[in-house]
CSV table of C-alpha atoms and ligand atoms in Angstrom, one decimal:
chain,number,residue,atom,x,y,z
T,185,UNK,CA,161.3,42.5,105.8
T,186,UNK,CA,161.0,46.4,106.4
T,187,UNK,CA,162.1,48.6,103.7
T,188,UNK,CA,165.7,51.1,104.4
T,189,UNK,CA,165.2,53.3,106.7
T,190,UNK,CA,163.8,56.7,105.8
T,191,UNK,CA,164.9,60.1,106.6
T,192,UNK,CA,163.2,63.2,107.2
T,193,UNK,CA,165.5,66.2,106.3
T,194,UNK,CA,164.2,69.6,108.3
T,195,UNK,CA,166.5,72.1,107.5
T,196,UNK,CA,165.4,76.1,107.6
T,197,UNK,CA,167.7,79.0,107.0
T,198,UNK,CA,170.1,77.0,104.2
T,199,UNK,CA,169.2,75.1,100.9
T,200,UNK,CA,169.3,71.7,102.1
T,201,UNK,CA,170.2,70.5,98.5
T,202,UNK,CA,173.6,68.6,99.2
T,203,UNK,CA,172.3,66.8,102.3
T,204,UNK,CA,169.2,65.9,100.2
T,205,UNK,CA,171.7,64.5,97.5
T,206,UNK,CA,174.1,62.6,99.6
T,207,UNK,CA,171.6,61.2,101.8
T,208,UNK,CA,169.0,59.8,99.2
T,209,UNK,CA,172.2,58.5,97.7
T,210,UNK,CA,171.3,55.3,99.9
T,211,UNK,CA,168.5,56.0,102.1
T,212,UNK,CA,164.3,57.4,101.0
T,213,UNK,CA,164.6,61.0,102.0
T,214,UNK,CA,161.7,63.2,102.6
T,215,UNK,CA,161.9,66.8,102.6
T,216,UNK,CA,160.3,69.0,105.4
T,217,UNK,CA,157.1,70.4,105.1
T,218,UNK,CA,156.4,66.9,103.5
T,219,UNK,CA,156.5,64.2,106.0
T,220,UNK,CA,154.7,65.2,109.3
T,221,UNK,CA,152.9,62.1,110.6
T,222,UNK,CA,154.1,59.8,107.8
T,223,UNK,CA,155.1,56.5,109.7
T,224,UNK,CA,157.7,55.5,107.2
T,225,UNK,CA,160.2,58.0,108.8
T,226,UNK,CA,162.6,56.3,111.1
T,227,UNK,CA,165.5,59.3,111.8
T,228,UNK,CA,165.2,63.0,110.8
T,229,UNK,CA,168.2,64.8,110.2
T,230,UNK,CA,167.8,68.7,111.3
T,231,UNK,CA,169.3,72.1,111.5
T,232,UNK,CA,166.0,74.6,112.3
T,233,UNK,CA,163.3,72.7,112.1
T,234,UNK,CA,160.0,73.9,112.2
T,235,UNK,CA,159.0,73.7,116.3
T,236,UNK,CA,156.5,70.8,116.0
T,237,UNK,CA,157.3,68.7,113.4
T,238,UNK,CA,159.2,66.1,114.8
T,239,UNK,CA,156.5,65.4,117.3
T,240,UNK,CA,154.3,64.2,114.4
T,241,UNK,CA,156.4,61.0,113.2
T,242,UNK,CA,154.6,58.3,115.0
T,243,UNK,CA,157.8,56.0,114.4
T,244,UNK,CA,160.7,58.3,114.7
T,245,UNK,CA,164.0,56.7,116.4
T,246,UNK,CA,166.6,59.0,116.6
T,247,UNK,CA,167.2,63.0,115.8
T,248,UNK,CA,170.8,63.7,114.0
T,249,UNK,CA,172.0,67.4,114.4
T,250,UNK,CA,173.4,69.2,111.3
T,251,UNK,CA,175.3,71.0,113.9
T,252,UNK,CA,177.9,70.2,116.7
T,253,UNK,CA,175.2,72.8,118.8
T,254,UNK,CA,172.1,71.5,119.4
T,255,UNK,CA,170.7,74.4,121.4
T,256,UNK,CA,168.3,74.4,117.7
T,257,UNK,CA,166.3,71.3,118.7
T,258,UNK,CA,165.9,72.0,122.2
T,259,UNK,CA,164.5,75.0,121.3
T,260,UNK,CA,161.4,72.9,120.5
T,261,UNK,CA,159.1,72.6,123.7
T,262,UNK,CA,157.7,69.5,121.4
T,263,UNK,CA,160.6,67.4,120.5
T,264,UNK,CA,160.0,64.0,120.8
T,265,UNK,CA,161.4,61.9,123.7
T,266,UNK,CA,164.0,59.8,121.5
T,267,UNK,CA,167.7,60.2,121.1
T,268,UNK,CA,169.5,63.2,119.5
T,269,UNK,CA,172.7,62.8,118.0
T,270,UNK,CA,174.8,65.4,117.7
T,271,UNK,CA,178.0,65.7,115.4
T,272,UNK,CA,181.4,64.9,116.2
T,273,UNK,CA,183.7,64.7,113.5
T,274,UNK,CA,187.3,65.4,112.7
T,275,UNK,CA,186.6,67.9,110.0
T,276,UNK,CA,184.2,70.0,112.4
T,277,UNK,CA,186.6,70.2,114.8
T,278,UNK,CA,190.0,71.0,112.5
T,279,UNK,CA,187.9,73.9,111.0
T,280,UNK,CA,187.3,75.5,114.3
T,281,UNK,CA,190.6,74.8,115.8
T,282,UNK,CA,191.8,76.6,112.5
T,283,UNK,CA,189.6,79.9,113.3
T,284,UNK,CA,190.3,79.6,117.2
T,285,UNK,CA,193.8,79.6,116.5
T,286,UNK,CA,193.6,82.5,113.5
T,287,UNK,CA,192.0,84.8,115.6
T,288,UNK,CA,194.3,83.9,118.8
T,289,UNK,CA,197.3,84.7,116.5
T,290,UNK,CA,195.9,87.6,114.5
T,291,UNK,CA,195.2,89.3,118.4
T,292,UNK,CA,198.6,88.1,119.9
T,293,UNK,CA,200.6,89.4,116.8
T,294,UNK,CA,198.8,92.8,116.8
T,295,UNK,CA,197.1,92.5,112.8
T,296,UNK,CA,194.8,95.1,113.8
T,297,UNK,CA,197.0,97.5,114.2
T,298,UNK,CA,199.0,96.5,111.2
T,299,UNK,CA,196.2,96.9,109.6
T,300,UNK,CA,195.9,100.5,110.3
T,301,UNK,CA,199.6,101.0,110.1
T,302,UNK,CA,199.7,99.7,106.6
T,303,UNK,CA,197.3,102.4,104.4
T,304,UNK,CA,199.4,105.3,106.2
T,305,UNK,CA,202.9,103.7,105.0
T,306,UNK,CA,203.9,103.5,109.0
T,307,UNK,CA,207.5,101.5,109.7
T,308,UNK,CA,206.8,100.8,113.2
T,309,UNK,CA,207.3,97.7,115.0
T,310,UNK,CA,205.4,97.2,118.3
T,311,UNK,CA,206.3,95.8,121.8
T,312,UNK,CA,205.4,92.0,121.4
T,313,UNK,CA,205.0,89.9,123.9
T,314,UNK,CA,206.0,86.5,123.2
T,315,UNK,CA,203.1,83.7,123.6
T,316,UNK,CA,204.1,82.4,126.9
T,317,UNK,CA,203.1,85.4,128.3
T,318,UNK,CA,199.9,85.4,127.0
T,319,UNK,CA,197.0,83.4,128.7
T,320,UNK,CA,193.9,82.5,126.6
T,321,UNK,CA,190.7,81.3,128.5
T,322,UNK,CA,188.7,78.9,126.8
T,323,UNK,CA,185.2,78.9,128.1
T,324,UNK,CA,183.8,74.9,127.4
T,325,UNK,CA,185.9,72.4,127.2
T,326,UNK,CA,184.2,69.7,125.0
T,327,UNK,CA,185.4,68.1,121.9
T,328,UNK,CA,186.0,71.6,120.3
T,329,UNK,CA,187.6,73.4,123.3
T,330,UNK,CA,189.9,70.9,124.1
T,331,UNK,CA,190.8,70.7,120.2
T,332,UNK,CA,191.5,74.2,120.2
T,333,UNK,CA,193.6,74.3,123.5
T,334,UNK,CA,195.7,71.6,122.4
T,335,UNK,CA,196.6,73.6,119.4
T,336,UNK,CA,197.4,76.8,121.3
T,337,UNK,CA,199.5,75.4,123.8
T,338,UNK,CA,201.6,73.5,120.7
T,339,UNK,CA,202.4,77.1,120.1
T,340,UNK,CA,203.1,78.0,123.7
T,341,UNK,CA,200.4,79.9,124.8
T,342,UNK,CA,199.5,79.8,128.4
T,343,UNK,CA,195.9,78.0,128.4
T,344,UNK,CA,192.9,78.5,131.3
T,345,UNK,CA,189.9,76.9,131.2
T,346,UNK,CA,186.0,76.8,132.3
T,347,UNK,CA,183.9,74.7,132.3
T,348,UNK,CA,180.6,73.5,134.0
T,349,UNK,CA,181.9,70.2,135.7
T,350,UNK,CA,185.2,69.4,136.7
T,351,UNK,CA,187.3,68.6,133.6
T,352,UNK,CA,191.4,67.4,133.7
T,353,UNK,CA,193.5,68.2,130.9
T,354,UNK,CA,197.2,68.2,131.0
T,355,UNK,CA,199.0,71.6,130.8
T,356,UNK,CA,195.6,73.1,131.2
T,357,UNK,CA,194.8,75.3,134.0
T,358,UNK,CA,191.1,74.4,134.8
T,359,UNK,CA,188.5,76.1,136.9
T,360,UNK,CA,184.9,75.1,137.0
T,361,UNK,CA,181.2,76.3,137.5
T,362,UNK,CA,180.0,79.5,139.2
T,363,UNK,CA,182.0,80.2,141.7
T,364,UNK,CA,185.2,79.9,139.9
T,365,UNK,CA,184.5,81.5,136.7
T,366,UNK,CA,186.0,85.3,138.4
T,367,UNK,CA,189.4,83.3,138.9
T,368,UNK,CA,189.4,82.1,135.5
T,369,UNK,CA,188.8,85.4,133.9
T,370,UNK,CA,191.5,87.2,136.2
T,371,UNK,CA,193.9,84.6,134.9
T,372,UNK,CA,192.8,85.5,131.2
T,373,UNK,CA,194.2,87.8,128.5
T,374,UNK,CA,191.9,86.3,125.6
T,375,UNK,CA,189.0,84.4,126.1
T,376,UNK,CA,187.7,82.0,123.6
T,377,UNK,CA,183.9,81.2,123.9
T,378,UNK,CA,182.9,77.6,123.3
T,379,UNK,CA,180.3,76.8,125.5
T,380,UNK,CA,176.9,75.0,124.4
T,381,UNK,CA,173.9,77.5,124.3
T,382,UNK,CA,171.6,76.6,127.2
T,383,UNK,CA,169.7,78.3,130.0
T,384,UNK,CA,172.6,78.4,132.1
T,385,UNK,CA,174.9,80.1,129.5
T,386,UNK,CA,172.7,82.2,127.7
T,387,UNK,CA,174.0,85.8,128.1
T,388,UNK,CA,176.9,85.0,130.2
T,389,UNK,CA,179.2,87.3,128.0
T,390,UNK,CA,177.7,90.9,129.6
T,391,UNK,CA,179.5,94.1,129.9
T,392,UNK,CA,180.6,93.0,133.8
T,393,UNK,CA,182.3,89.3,132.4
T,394,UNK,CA,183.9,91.3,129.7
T,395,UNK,CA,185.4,93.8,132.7
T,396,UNK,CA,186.9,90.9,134.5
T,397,UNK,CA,189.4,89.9,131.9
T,398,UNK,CA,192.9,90.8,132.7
T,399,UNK,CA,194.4,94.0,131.4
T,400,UNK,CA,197.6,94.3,132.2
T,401,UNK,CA,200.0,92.7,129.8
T,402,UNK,CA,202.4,93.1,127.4
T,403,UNK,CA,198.9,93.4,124.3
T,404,UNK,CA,197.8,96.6,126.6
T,405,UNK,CA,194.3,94.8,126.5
T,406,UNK,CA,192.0,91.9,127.0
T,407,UNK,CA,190.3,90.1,123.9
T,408,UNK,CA,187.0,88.3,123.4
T,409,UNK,CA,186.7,85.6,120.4
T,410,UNK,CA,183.0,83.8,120.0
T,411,UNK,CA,182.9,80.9,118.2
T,412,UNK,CA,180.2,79.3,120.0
T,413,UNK,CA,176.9,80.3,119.8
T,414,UNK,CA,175.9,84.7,119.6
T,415,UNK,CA,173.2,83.7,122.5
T,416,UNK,CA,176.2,83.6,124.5
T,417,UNK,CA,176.6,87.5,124.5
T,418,UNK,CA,175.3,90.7,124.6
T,419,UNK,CA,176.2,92.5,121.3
T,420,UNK,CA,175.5,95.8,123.1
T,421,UNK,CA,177.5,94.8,125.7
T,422,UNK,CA,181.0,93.9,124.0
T,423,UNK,CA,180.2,97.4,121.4
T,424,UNK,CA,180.4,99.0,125.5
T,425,UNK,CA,183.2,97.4,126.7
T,426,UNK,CA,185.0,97.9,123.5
T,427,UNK,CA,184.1,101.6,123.6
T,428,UNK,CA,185.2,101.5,127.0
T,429,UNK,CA,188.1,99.7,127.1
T,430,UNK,CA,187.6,97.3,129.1
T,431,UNK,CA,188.1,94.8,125.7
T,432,UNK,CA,190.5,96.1,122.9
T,433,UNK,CA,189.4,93.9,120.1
T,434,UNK,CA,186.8,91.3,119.4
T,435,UNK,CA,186.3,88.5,116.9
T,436,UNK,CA,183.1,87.5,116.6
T,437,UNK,CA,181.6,84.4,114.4
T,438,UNK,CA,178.1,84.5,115.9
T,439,UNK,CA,176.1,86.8,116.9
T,440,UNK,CA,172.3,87.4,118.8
T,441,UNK,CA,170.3,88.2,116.2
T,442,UNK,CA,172.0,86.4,112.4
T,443,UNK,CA,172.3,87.6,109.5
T,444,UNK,CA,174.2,90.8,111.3
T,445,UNK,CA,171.3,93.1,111.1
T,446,UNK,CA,172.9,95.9,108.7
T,447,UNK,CA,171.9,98.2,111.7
T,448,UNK,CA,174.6,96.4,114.0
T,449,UNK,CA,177.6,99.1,115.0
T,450,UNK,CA,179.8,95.6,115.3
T,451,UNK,CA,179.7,95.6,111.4
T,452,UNK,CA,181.7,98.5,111.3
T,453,UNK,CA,183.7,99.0,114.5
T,454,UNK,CA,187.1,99.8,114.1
T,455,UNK,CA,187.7,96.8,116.6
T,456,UNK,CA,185.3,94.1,115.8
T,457,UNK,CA,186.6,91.2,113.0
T,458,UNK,CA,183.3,90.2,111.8
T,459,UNK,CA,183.0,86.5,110.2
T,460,UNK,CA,179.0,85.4,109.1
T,461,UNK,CA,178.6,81.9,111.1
T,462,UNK,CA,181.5,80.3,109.1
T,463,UNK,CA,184.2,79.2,111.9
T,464,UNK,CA,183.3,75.5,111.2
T,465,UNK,CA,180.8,75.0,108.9
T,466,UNK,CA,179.4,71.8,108.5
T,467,UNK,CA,180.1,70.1,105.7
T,468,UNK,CA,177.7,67.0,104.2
T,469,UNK,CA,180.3,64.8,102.4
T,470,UNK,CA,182.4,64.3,105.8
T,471,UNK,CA,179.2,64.2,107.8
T,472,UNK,CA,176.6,61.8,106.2
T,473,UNK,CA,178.5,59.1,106.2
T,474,UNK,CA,179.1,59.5,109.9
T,475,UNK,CA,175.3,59.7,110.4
T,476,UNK,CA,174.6,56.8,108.1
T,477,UNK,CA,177.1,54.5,110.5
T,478,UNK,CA,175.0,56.0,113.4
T,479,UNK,CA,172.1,54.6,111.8
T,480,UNK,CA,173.3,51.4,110.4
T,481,UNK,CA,174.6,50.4,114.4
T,482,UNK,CA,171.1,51.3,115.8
T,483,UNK,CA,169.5,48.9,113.4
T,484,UNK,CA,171.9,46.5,113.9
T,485,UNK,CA,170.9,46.4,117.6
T,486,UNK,CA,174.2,48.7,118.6
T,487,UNK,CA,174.4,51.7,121.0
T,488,UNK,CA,174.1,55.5,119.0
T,489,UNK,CA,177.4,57.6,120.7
T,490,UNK,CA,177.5,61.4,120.9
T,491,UNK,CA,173.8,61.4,122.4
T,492,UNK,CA,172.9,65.0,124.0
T,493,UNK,CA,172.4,64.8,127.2
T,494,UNK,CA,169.1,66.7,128.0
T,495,UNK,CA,168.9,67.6,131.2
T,496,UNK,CA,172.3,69.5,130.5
T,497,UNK,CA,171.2,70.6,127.5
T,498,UNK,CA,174.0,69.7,125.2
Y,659,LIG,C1,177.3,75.4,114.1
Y,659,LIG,O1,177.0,76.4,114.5
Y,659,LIG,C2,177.3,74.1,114.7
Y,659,LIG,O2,176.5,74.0,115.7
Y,659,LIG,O3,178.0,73.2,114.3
């Protein structure tokens, strides 16, 4: 009779001290750098991991992502040929609709300029459009972009997306891969990025994207909200079109290089709503369990779900 199954837990750039905790509640953990070629490891759960050390677990069945991105493990020209998981839960996805939707509202209702308005004691009440005249572009629509466009056209926003196969979604204007991403951004006042990181999409928020956005509406302006991954974008790119004008705010959760180097001009620009990586966060207590059920159905002979698709990248 084999022992439970044990867990190697490779995580770099946070303390791993709650997954540790809730996982070894019922499982063996070991803790990265321990564990490389120890054939008593059956899953490893990872956000980071050192490129290298999965390939080294002679018996290893499946890879869980810490994150709903998984751009992190494929990163790793060595990962081994086994399934990755990555994570869909209900409490991802809320948080991010909850950010998608702040920052849709805080740019549709004009904070910024309150903002401004506010130190200098200014009564003034804007031109505001009302949402229906307002289109926001969501760029990938998986679990978290069609989350986030559900909620935003509950509260009547007009809602476009992209995405890089043909997707349906009802009251959703949808246009797909190369060829129709110009259309989708001439149709867009805001545009949400939620696309997976991969060779295709790395970059693909540049100064000439960021120019295609639709200006002319009642917000005097186009917006640009990344929630996805920083990869996505240029940073010196949306500081230009800011400066420029061809982008009147940004909010940006992500970024190329995090932390924010301090030498960043988006810390401090006037237009920029910085947030450090925290639009959905994931959190262990909602997300062990999830893993654990994963696990559980493999051993029981059972199909894994939300396995990445490799060739795609996500
Ligand atoms: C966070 O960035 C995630 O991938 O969930």
């Amino acid at each position: 009779m084999p022992g439970p199954n044990r867990i190697l837990l490779a995580i770099q750039g946070f303390h791993p001290h709650r997954w540790y905790e809730l996982l070894s509640a019922s499982r063996p953990v070991t803790l990265e750098p321990d564990g490389p070629a120890d054939p008593s490891i059956d899953y490893a759960v990872v956000w980071k991991h050192r490129p290298g050390v999965l390939a080294s677990l002679p018996n290893l069945k499946a890879i869980f992502s810490i994150g709903a991105g998984v751009d992190h493990i494929l990163n790793d020209p060595a990962v081994p040929d086994v399934p990755i998981v990555r994570v869909v839960a209900q409490n991802l996805t809320q948080y991010m609709v909850e950010y998608v939707v702040w920052r849709v509202l805080d740019h549709h209702r004009q904070g910024a300029l309150y903002r401004t308005q506010q130190p200098r004691k200014i009564w003034h009440e804007p031109l505001q459009p009302p949402a229906d005249e307002i289109a926001v572009g969501i760029m990938g629509l998986g679990q978290l972009g069609r989350a986030a466009a559900k909620a935003l056209l509950a509260l009547g926003f007009k809602v476009n997306g992209w995405s890089r196969t043909a997707h349906t979604m009802e009251g959703v204007a949808i246009w797909h891969g190369e060829n129709e991403l110009t259309p989708f951004l001439n149709a867009t006042d805001i545009l949400v990025a939620l696309l997976p990181l991969t060779p295709a999409t790395r970059g693909i928020v540049d100064y000439s994207l960021l120019g295609k956005l639709n200006r002319e509406n009642g917000l005097g302006g186009a917006f640009f909200v990344n929630a996805g991954r920083g990869q996505l974008q240029k940073d010196a790119d949306i500081a230009r079109a800011l400066d420029d004008g061809l982008i009147k705010e940004a909010s940006l959760d992500v970024f190329e290089t995090e932390p924010l180097p301090e030498t960043s001009p988006l810390w401090t620009h006037p237009k920029v709503f910085v947030t450090p990586h925290s639009a959905a966060s994931s959190d262990p207590v909602h997300l062990v369990p999830l893993m654990l059920e994963q696990m559980d159905a493999l051993e029981r002979g059972e199909r894994l779900t939300n396995i990445v698709d490799r060739k795609a990248g996500y």
